[in-house]
């Protein structure tokens, strides 16, 4: 929260018992949790502004197996917390397992050890927001990184470290790795960095461009470059690893483009596209853009037409961004009526679509009726266009050895089924990862693509022999603080399909069948020596059955105001009725503590057996493809229907894209994220690209000098993980270490062993490739002298301040949560 806010005007303080139902009824994404504390005068007050403090860990902890480093965090503390309580919270948040062999330091201008003040509060020690706390870890050899204490009261002077320009890390502010990776690649573009660090950009800044940002994008980017490339030799770092926090740059970008204003994961290419476009318009030397209509194609030679298009482009666009990154594409379109169109368009990114395989790989996890048998995971290849659901069922039957009419196919979201989980009328609705279940039998004469209701099945006379109902494992717990009901539900393990005979099955039979089917979960646990460690003792059934909604949260029949978690199924000899429909399921509410149960832990990969088809099909679908082949895919002709103004009707057209020329800095964008069958997918294909000597002569259709077509890679952006999340990193060759590749992973900058260049850099994670033309002379673009300090100061005053934007701090960051022991309240802004 911003300072200076007034209660009753800017926010309202509400107790949690009032706030919780308001959120439940109306929803809210604006919530600030605050605590009531007693100040030094023993008066009760709500602490509106807890202390925001950066806590650093020395040395950092490396998590396994991700190799991710934990070195710092921005945390929030109540000023009444003692040093001992702060130390405990720091250890928990920074994943330090023990408080032994840990010392806490307070750093402002000097570092002071707080180990003798464990019972004093932060307020008594005059700790303020913006200060730094250092959590120092003793080594196994008993050595303290900051040295032994002298026993006197003199504060320890902070050690200073030299900074190597261009070797700084960028702090992750919360899902900002997409931004950090792109910025590191631009930072390693030497000519652009020199242009900004020598203030030459001030000569070109255009504050009147209606398409620009009044020079603010260029100004903030310059500040960031100054921080990454400090020219003052007296500027030192208080840490061996120099890290820059791009918070102001992030906030500025978020003001101008709301897509980057929050803290969700974004696309690095889209961010770089916006940044380069913003820098271009802020540095555009053309103050008054004329209207420049491009000519229609009338049989002109390509060279002549391309030159006209380029000259028209330069009449409106002249900047260092255009000079470095802009090239030309030729677009040709011919229709059946004989009309031909040729245009030449500028580009900044050479976006290359990765080829789509003819076959589609679907991973199936198969659950056997006998749940003591481990589920099996296998891969099935089906034709992408001609594949059918029937073919998929036949393949599952072949791999599992279970007949088709004894298989249920299901999709699962968030650990449970929904009412659409078993409907796959079209093959394109089948997901890439599915569950399949063995059942005792299906309804006779029913379509195998329909498993929910008889009304949707073919209009034939049917006799339903078996009833198949989804069942999920649930644990009901009570909570001390609640509004309407003290009960809360949580799901665990994997749901399964309960298959029973429709005729003469009683509710007692239902209990007995589930009890027998889940005996494996009740087996006594043993230690490493095979001795029984814990035996489960219970009377009757160790669970009760309830009818609940598909997500297991509430009853599908009771009105909402009763807050029923599911009506209990009584044990009786009454025949099972029709209470289970496509909107309800059976919840198995366990009476036994989860630690005593055997159950499937889906976070582990050991709960299923992996079939050899997984590796076999993965290798088949992910064969490496050379970069030249991807370019040839880009150049393929495309059939399309376009309205013809001459014929006044839709005509069949053939469209073709060709590379006319390439810029000095060529950014190759491998389009790993593709929209197919109304769903975004990520391709993990390995594209083989050279680190040196990329010859693009065969790519270009214009006549150029052969020596102008050789490029060398100097940086790249990588994306690891799944679509919608994952992690971005960058590789680059810093100017301080010519020819040596380094990995820029947020705040970490580490060298890559020379013998690992090909293995590390040329990987399935490659996303944006930055190539520099080998014979490119960058000094031609910096032929003018840089401005003086007085000129720079005068030019900066002409750049208007951007409009004040909202506080863009990550709402999920730990800094917004106070961990006090006193009464909690919430504020509604």
PDB file of N, CA and C in Angstrom, residues 14 60 70 129 176 211 221 236 251 262 299 451 569 580 614 626 646 653 709 732 736 748 758 794 808:
ATOM      1  N   UNK A  14     -11.794  -3.947   7.959  1.00  0.00           N
ATOM      2  CA  UNK A  14     -12.862  -4.895   8.260  1.00  0.00           C
ATOM      3  C   UNK A  14     -12.287  -6.089   9.003  1.00  0.00           C
ATOM      4  N   UNK A  60      24.330 -18.613  -0.651  1.00  0.00           N
ATOM      5  CA  UNK A  60      23.020 -19.034  -1.135  1.00  0.00           C
ATOM      6  C   UNK A  60      22.859 -20.543  -1.012  1.00  0.00           C
ATOM      7  N   UNK A  70      18.578 -20.063  -4.042  1.00  0.00           N
ATOM      8  CA  UNK A  70      17.804 -19.203  -3.152  1.00  0.00           C
ATOM      9  C   UNK A  70      18.802 -18.296  -2.445  1.00  0.00           C
ATOM     10  N   UNK A 129      12.037   0.343   6.975  1.00  0.00           N
ATOM     11  CA  UNK A 129      11.791  -0.182   5.634  1.00  0.00           C
ATOM     12  C   UNK A 129      12.905   0.262   4.701  1.00  0.00           C
ATOM     13  N   UNK A 176       8.875 -12.554 -13.788  1.00  0.00           N
ATOM     14  CA  UNK A 176       9.433 -11.604 -14.754  1.00  0.00           C
ATOM     15  C   UNK A 176      10.650 -12.178 -15.475  1.00  0.00           C
ATOM     16  N   UNK A 211       2.986   8.194 -31.999  1.00  0.00           N
ATOM     17  CA  UNK A 211       3.047   6.737 -31.895  1.00  0.00           C
ATOM     18  C   UNK A 211       4.029   6.278 -30.835  1.00  0.00           C
ATOM     19  N   UNK A 221      14.902   2.660 -20.372  1.00  0.00           N
ATOM     20  CA  UNK A 221      15.829   1.634 -20.848  1.00  0.00           C
ATOM     21  C   UNK A 221      17.272   2.111 -20.661  1.00  0.00           C
ATOM     22  N   UNK A 236      30.870   0.435  -6.555  1.00  0.00           N
ATOM     23  CA  UNK A 236      31.163  -0.908  -6.053  1.00  0.00           C
ATOM     24  C   UNK A 236      29.873  -1.622  -5.658  1.00  0.00           C
ATOM     25  N   UNK A 251       7.589  -1.326 -13.955  1.00  0.00           N
ATOM     26  CA  UNK A 251       6.399  -0.506 -13.707  1.00  0.00           C
ATOM     27  C   UNK A 251       6.100   0.403 -14.884  1.00  0.00           C
ATOM     28  N   UNK A 262       0.872  -6.697 -14.823  1.00  0.00           N
ATOM     29  CA  UNK A 262       0.726  -7.570 -13.668  1.00  0.00           C
ATOM     30  C   UNK A 262       1.951  -8.430 -13.467  1.00  0.00           C
ATOM     31  N   UNK A 299       3.595  -5.659 -62.769  1.00  0.00           N
ATOM     32  CA  UNK A 299       4.640  -6.268 -63.576  1.00  0.00           C
ATOM     33  C   UNK A 299       6.022  -5.713 -63.348  1.00  0.00           C
ATOM     34  N   UNK A 451     -20.718 -42.048 -22.637  1.00  0.00           N
ATOM     35  CA  UNK A 451     -20.703 -42.803 -21.394  1.00  0.00           C
ATOM     36  C   UNK A 451     -21.489 -42.111 -20.291  1.00  0.00           C
ATOM     37  N   UNK A 569     -24.539 -41.719   2.357  1.00  0.00           N
ATOM     38  CA  UNK A 569     -25.212 -42.918   1.857  1.00  0.00           C
ATOM     39  C   UNK A 569     -25.295 -43.913   3.008  1.00  0.00           C
ATOM     40  N   UNK A 580     -27.115 -41.139  -8.775  1.00  0.00           N
ATOM     41  CA  UNK A 580     -25.834 -40.820  -9.395  1.00  0.00           C
ATOM     42  C   UNK A 580     -26.081 -40.456 -10.856  1.00  0.00           C
ATOM     43  N   UNK A 614       6.464 -44.911 -24.457  1.00  0.00           N
ATOM     44  CA  UNK A 614       6.630 -43.502 -24.086  1.00  0.00           C
ATOM     45  C   UNK A 614       7.920 -42.958 -24.685  1.00  0.00           C
ATOM     46  N   UNK A 626      16.909 -29.477 -38.763  1.00  0.00           N
ATOM     47  CA  UNK A 626      17.842 -28.362 -39.007  1.00  0.00           C
ATOM     48  C   UNK A 626      17.089 -27.066 -39.246  1.00  0.00           C
ATOM     49  N   UNK A 646     -11.979  -7.528 -58.244  1.00  0.00           N
ATOM     50  CA  UNK A 646     -12.267  -7.504 -59.692  1.00  0.00           C
ATOM     51  C   UNK A 646     -13.403  -8.461 -60.028  1.00  0.00           C
ATOM     52  N   UNK A 653      -6.671 -18.608 -53.738  1.00  0.00           N
ATOM     53  CA  UNK A 653      -5.389 -17.921 -53.867  1.00  0.00           C
ATOM     54  C   UNK A 653      -4.265 -18.787 -53.345  1.00  0.00           C
ATOM     55  N   UNK A 709      26.158 -12.445 -46.001  1.00  0.00           N
ATOM     56  CA  UNK A 709      25.145 -13.402 -45.583  1.00  0.00           C
ATOM     57  C   UNK A 709      25.636 -14.385 -44.523  1.00  0.00           C
ATOM     58  N   UNK A 732      24.372 -15.710 -23.527  1.00  0.00           N
ATOM     59  CA  UNK A 732      24.981 -14.581 -24.203  1.00  0.00           C
ATOM     60  C   UNK A 732      26.485 -14.583 -24.076  1.00  0.00           C
ATOM     61  N   UNK A 736      32.820  -8.342 -21.736  1.00  0.00           N
ATOM     62  CA  UNK A 736      33.977  -8.498 -20.849  1.00  0.00           C
ATOM     63  C   UNK A 736      34.686  -9.831 -21.054  1.00  0.00           C
ATOM     64  N   UNK A 748      21.333 -14.850 -11.449  1.00  0.00           N
ATOM     65  CA  UNK A 748      22.551 -15.653 -11.575  1.00  0.00           C
ATOM     66  C   UNK A 748      23.175 -15.473 -12.954  1.00  0.00           C
ATOM     67  N   UNK A 758      27.719 -26.577 -27.378  1.00  0.00           N
ATOM     68  CA  UNK A 758      26.728 -27.168 -28.277  1.00  0.00           C
ATOM     69  C   UNK A 758      25.616 -27.847 -27.474  1.00  0.00           C
ATOM     70  N   UNK A 794      19.992  19.000 -20.522  1.00  0.00           N
ATOM     71  CA  UNK A 794      18.960  19.842 -21.135  1.00  0.00           C
ATOM     72  C   UNK A 794      17.947  19.005 -21.901  1.00  0.00           C
ATOM     73  N   UNK A 808       2.421  -1.418  -8.808  1.00  0.00           N
ATOM     74  CA  UNK A 808       2.405  -2.683  -9.530  1.00  0.00           C
ATOM     75  C   UNK A 808       3.111  -3.789  -8.771  1.00  0.00           C
TER      76      UNK A 808
END
